[in-house]
XYZ file of C-alpha atoms in Angstrom:
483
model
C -10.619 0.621 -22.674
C -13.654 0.024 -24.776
C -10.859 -0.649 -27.437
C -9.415 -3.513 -25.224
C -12.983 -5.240 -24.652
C -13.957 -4.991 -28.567
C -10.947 -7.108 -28.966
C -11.410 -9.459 -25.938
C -14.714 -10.027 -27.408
C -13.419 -10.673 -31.128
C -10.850 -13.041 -29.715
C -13.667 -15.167 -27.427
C -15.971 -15.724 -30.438
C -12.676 -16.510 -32.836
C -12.681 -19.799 -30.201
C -15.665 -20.651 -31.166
C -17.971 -18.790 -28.656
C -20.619 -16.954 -29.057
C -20.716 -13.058 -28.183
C -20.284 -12.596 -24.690
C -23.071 -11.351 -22.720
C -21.118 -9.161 -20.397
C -16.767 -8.412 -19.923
C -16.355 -7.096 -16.265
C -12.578 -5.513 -15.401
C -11.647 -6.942 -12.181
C -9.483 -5.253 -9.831
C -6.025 -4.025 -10.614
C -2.700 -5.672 -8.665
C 0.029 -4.326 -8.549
C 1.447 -5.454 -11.821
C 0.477 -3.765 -15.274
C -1.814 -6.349 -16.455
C -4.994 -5.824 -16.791
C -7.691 -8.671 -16.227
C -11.361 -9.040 -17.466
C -14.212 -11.572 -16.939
C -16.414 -12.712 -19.623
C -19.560 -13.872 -18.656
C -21.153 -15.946 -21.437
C -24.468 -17.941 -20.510
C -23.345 -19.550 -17.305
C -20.197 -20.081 -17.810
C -16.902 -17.880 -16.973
C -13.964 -16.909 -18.682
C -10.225 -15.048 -17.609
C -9.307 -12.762 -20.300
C -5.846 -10.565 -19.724
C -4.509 -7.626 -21.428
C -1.192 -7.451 -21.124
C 1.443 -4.783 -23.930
C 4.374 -7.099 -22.252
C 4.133 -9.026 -25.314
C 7.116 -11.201 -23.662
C 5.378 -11.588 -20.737
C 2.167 -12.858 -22.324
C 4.369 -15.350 -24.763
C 6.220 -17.038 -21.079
C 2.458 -17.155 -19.709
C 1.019 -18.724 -22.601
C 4.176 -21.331 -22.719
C 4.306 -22.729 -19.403
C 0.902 -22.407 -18.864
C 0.927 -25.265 -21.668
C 3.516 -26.614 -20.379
C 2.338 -27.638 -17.383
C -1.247 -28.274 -18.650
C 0.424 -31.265 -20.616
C 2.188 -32.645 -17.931
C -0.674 -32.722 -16.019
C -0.249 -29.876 -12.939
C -2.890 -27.546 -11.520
C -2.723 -24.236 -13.716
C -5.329 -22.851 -16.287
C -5.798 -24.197 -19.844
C -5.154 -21.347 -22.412
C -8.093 -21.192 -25.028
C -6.849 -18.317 -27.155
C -4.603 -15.644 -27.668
C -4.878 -12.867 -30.621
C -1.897 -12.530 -33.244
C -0.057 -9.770 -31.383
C 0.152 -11.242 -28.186
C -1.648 -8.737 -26.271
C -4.683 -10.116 -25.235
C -5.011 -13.982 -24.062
C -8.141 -16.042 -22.650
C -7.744 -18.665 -20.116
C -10.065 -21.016 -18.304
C -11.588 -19.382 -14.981
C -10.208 -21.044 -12.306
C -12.653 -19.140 -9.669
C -12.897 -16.533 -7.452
C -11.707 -17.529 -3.818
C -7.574 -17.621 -3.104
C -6.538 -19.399 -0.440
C -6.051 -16.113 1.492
C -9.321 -15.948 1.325
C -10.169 -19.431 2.826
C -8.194 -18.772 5.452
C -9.678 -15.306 6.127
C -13.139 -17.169 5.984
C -12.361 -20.518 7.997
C -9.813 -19.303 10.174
C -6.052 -20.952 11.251
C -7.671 -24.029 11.636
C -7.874 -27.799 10.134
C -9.779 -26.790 7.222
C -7.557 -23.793 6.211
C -4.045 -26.027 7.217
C -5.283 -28.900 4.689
C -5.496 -26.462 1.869
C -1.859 -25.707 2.617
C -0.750 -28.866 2.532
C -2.578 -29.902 -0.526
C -0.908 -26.659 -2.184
C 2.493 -27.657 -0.969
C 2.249 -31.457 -2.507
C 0.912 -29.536 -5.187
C 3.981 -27.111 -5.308
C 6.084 -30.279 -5.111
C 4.765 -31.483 -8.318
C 4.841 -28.445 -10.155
C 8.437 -27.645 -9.217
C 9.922 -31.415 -10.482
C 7.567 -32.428 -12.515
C 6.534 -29.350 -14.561
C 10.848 -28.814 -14.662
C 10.991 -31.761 -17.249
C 11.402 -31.207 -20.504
C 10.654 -27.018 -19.418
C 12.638 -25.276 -22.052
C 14.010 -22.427 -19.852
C 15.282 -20.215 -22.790
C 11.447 -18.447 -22.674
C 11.625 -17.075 -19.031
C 11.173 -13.610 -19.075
C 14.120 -12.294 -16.906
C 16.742 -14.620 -16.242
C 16.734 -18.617 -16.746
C 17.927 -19.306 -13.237
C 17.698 -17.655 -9.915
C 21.418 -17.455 -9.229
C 23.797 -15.388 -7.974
C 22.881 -12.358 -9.902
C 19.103 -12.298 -9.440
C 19.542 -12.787 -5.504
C 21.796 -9.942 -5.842
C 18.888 -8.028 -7.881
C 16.858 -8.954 -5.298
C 18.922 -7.449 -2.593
C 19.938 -4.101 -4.322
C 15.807 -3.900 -5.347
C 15.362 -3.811 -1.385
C 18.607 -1.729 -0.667
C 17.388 0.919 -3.445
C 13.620 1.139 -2.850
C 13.531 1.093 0.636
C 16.602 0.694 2.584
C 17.850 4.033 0.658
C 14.347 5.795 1.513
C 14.832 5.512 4.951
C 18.444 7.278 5.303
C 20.278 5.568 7.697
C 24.014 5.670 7.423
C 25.683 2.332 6.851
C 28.917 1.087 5.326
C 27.942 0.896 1.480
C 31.162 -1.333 0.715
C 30.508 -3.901 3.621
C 26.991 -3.665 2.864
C 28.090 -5.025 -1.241
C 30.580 -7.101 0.662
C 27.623 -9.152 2.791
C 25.207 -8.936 -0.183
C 27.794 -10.932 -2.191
C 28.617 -13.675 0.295
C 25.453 -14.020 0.948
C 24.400 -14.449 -2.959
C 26.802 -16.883 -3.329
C 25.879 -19.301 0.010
C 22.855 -19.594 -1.434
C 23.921 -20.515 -5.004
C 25.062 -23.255 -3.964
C 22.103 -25.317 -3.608
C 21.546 -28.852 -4.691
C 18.050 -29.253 -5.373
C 17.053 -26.541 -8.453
C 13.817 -27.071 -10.549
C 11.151 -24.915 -11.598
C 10.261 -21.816 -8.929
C 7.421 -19.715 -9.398
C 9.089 -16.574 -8.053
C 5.728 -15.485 -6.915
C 3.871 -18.308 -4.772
C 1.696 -16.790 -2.356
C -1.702 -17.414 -0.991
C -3.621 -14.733 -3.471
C -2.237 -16.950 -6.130
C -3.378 -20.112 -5.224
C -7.046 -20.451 -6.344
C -9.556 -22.943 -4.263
C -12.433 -24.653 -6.123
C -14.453 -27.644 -4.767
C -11.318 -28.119 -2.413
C -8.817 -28.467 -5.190
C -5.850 -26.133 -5.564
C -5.223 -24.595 -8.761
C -2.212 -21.917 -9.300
C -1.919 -18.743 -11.520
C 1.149 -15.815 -12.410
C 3.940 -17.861 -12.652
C 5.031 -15.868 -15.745
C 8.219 -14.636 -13.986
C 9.313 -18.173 -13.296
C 12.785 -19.575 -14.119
C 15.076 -22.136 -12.808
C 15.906 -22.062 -8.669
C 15.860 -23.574 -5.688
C 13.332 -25.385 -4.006
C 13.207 -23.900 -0.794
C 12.092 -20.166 -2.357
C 8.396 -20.838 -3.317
C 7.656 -22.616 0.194
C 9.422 -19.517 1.802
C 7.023 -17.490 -0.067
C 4.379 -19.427 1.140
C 4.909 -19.925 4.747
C 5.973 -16.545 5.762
C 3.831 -14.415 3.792
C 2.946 -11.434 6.249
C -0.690 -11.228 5.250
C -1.495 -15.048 6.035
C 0.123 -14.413 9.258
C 0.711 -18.620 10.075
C 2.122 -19.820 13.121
C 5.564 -20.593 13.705
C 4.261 -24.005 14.709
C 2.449 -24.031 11.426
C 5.569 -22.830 9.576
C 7.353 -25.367 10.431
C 5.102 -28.591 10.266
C 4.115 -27.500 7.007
C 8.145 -26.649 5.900
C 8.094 -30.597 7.390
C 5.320 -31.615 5.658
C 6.612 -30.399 1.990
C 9.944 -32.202 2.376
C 8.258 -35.322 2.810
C 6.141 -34.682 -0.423
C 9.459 -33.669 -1.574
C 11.312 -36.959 -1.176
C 8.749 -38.754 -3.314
C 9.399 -37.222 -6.336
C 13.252 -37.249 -6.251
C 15.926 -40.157 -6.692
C 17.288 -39.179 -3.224
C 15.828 -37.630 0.231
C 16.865 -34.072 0.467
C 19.864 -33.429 3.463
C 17.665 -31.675 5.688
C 19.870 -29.735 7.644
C 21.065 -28.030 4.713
C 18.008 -27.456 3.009
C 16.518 -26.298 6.298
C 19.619 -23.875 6.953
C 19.333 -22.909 2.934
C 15.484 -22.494 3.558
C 16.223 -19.785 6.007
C 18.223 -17.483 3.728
C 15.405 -18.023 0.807
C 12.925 -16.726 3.645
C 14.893 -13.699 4.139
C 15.840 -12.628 0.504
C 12.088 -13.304 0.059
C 11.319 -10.884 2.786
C 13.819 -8.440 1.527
C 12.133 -8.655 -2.016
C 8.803 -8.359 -0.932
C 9.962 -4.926 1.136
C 11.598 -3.721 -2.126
C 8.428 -4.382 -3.719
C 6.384 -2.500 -0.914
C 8.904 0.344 -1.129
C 8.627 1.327 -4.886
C 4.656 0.529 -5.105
C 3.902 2.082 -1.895
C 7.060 4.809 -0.703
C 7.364 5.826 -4.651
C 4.191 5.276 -6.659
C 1.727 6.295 -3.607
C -0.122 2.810 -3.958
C -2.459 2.669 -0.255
C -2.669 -1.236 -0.464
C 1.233 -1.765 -0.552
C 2.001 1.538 1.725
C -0.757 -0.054 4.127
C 1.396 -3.262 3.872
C 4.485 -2.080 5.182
C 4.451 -2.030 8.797
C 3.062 -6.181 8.833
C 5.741 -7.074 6.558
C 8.224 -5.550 8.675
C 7.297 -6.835 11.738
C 7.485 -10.600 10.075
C 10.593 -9.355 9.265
C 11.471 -8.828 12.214
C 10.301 -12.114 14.068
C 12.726 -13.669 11.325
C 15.758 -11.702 12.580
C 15.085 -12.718 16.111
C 14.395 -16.389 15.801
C 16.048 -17.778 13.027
C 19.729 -18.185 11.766
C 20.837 -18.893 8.242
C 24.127 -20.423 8.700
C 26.199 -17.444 7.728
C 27.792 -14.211 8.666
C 26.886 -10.754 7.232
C 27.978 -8.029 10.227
C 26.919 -4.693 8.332
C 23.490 -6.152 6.567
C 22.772 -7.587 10.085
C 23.253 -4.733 12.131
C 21.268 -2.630 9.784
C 18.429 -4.832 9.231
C 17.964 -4.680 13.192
C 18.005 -0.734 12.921
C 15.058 -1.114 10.005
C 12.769 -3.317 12.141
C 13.363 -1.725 15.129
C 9.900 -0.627 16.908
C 10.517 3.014 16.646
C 11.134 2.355 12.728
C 7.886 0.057 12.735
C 5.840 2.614 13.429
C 6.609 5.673 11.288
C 4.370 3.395 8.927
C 2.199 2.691 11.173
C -1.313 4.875 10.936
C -2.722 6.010 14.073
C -6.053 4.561 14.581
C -8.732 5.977 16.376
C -10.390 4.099 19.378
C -13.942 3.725 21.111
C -12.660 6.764 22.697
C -11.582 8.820 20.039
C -13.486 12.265 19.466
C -13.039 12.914 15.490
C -15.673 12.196 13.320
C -15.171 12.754 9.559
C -18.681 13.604 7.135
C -18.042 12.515 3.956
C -20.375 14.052 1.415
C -21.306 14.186 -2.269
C -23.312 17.015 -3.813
C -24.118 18.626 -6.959
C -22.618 22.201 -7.696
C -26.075 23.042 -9.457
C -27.172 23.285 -5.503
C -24.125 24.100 -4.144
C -21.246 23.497 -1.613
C -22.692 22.199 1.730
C -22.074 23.856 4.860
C -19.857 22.564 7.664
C -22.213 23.661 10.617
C -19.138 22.746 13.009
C -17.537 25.482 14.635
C -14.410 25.649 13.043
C -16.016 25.092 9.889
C -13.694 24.545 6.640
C -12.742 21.331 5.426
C -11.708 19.680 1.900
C -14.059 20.574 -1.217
C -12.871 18.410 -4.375
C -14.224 19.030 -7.702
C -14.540 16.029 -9.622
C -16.501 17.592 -12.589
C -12.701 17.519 -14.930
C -13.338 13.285 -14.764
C -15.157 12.206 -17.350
C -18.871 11.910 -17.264
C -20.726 8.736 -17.705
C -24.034 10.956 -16.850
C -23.512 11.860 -20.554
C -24.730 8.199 -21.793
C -28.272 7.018 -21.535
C -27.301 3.495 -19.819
C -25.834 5.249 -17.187
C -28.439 8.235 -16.594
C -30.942 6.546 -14.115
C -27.406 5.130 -11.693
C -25.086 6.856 -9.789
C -21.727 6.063 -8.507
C -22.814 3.231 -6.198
C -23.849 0.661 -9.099
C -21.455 -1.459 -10.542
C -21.873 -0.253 -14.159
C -21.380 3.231 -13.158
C -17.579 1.823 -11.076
C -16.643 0.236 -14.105
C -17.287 3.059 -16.065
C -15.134 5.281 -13.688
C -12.137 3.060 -13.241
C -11.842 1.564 -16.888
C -12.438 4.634 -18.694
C -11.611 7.503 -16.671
C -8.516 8.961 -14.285
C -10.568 8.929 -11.182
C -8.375 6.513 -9.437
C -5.215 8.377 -9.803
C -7.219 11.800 -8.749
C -8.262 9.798 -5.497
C -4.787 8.392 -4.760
C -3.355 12.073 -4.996
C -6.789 13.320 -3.016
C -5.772 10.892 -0.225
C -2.332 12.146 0.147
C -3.862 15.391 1.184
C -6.308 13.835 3.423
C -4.321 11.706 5.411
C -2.130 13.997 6.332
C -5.234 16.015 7.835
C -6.802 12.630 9.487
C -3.253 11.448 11.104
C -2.877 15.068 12.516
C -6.261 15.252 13.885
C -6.207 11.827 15.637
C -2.867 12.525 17.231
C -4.255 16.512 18.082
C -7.639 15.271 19.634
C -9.678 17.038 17.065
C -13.828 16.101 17.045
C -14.375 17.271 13.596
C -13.750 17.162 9.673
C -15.665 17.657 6.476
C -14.356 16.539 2.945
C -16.652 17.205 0.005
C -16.743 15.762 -3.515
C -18.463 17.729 -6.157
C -20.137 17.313 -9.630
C -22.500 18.579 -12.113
C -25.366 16.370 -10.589
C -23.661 14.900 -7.399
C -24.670 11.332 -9.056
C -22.074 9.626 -10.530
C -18.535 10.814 -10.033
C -18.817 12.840 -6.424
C -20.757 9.783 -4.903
C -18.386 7.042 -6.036
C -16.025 9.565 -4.974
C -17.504 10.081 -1.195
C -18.524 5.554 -1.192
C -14.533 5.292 -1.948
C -13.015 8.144 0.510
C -15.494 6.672 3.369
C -14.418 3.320 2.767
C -11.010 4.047 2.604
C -11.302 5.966 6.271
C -12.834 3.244 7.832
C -10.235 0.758 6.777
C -6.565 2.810 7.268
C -7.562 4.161 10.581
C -11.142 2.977 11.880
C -12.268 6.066 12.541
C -15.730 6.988 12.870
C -17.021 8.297 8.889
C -20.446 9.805 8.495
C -21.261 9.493 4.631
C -24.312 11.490 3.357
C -25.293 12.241 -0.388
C -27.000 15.344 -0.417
C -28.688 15.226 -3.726
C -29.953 11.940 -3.566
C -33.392 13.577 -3.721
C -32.267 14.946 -7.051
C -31.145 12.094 -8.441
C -32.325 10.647 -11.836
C -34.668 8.058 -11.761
C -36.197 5.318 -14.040
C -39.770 6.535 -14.122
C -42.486 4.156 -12.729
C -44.185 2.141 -14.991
């Protein structure tokens, strides 16, 4: 990784800036991309690394694109000769998921969605002019054979997990008539592919949008079904469909003719499903396959929106083996095998969490069953080892860089929560009052306690239990002397 910043920094001053003062790497997604901020003086920069060299090349393009013609997206300011590494004007820090976390389901949060909607409006027709398609990085148009993608990604990543019997050839049968109903669809300009809330960036109460490299050519009606029924926002069905109202208007006054708005509103509603079904696919292989906790956490809210789809809306055709076995998937029963038990104010178990340093040795679980998880974190590399880090310890910044950028401590965590969880789960449903899970290293500064601040904060969050976090050799520690 220190590789990757050398380089991020050659490319900044290349632009004509000077060397950066700091290059932070923000947190990972769930795509392969990496992003960094630079920090120089007081301003801010977005700098990506990205060995999708194709990927990088459709950014760069469209992002250019749209920049000319005027539309809400970041300016690129450089990007080195192999197409790895770009830098882009830093839009901020707040999504709109997070206004509406902050402010609430109320005016202030439902003006930003209408502002991003007229702005979705404009981006789809206007930044579709003159957009030469031939650099999209998958197909050029969402047809017949991505929806179908789309539906075998969900039928393959988690339909298949889940091992229920259904009729595979009716299910290909209702996959392909329901592809082609929603071919053919009159309005097609530029679609994002990925327009949700976390990529809609608010500053000073403009809307600005980012990753829109998997765009192509498609229908309208699938980036406002994005929008609107994205599971995390959680919006109203009153919401959903003043707002759905709301962008057809905006709609109108960009196009020759007023859309037929039965159709598109019937159309709409099988764009929100494959949507659903795409995001599920996506939740299945992060989450079911690669053990991701944000996107197996995810699961059980996407499937109930899923499921308030299924039982309100129609979308003006019939598919008699997908139906049936969509019911059977967000049935309440299925709901909540991926749902984690959570304790209550009632709940007996209370999990220590603590770091310590195997110079002093393991601590002692006083409880009377005693026993508990011991992990040895001393195989992840130590940034002890360098003076900047000495004096720190795994609940400083520097020292969490350090450990995710340049060492495999968040893949020994993700595989140390597997265990864990099965433990927790089992104890909340059991009634147990007690469990102790210890991280270890050579000082029990660095590694074990970003190790213990993680696992705590991770217990807290899946199943708000009760998490006692204690680093015993905090008295140890090493200190900048006193002046």
């Amino acid at each position: 990784m220190e590789a990757v910043i050398e380089a991020i920094s050659k490319l900044f001053v290349s632009i004509g800036n000077p060397m950066p003062g700091r290059i932070e790497k923000l947190p990972q997604s769930g795509s392969d991309r990496i992003y960094f901020r630079i920090y120089s003086g007081t301003e801010t920069f977005i700098a990506t690394y990205n060995l999708n060299k194709k990927e990088t090349q459709t950014f760069v393009y469209f992002s250019r694109h749209f920049v000319n013609a005027g539309l809400p997206v970041p300016q690129i300011l450089g990007v080195n000769e192999d197409d790895t590494i770009y830098i882009q004007q830093d839009l901020g820090t707040e999504s709109l998921l997070n206004k509406l976390e902050e402010h609430g389901h109320g005016n202030h949060a439902y003006r930003l969605f209408q502002k991003s909607l007229s702005e979705l409006a404009r981006v789809q027709i206007l930044g579709d002019k003159d957009l030469n398609y031939d650099w999209c990085l998958t197909a050029k148009e969402f047809g017949k054979q991505a929806i179908m993608s789309d539906l075998l990604y969900f039928k393959y990543y988690f339909l298949d997990t889940l091992q229920l019997p259904y009729d595979k050839q009716a299910m290909l049968d209702d996959f392909d008539a329901l592809s082609t109903y929603l071919t053919r669809t009159e309005n097609k300009y530029f679609m994002f592919r990925d327009f949700q809330s976390r990529n809609i960036i608010v500053k000073d109460d403009a809307v600005n949008f980012i990753d829109y490299q998997g765009g192509m050519k498609g229908a309208l009606q699938y980036d406002v079904a994005s929008l609107l029924w994205q599971a995390k926002a959680e919006l109203s069905e009153e919401w959903k469909n003043s707002l759905l109202d709301y962008y057809m208007d905006e709609v109108d006054t960009l196009l020759q003719k007023p859309v037929d708005r039965i159709t598109f509103v019937s159309q709409y509603n099988g764009y929100v499903l494959i949507r659903l079904l795409q995001v599920m696919g996506a939740y299945g292989f992060r989450g079911l396959f690669e053990r991701k906790a944000h996107f197996l956490s995810s699961i059980p809210l996407a499937l109930r929106n899923m499921q308030f789809f299924i039982d309100n809306k129609r979308i003006g055709i019939v598919t008699p083996e997908f139906d049936r076995v969509l019911r059977l998937v967000v049935a309440d029963d299925m709901i909540k095998r991926f749902e984690p038990p959570q304790a209550n104010t009632d709940t007996p178990l209370e999990i220590e969490v603590n770091s310590f340093s195997y110079k002093k040795g393991i601590p002692v679980d006083e409880s009377e069953n005693g026993g508990g998880f011991v992990f040895d974190m001393r195989s992840i590399f130590n940034p002890g080892r360098f003076d900047e880090y000495k004096t720190l310890t795994g609940k400083d910044r520097a020292v969490q860089d350090f450990l995710e950028q340049r060492t495999r401590m968040n893949e020994y965590l993700n595989s140390a929560w597997d265990l864990i969880d099965i433990s927790v789960a089992e104890y909340l449903q059991r009634g147990f009052s007690h469990l102790v899970i210890n991280f270890g290293c050579t000082g029990g500064q660095h590694r074990s306690v970003y190790a213990a601040e993680q696992t705590a904060r991770h217990l807290r969050n899946k199943y708000k239990v009760k998490v006692k976090l204690e680093h015993t050799n905090s008295k140890n520690w090493v200190r900048t002397p006193n002046p």
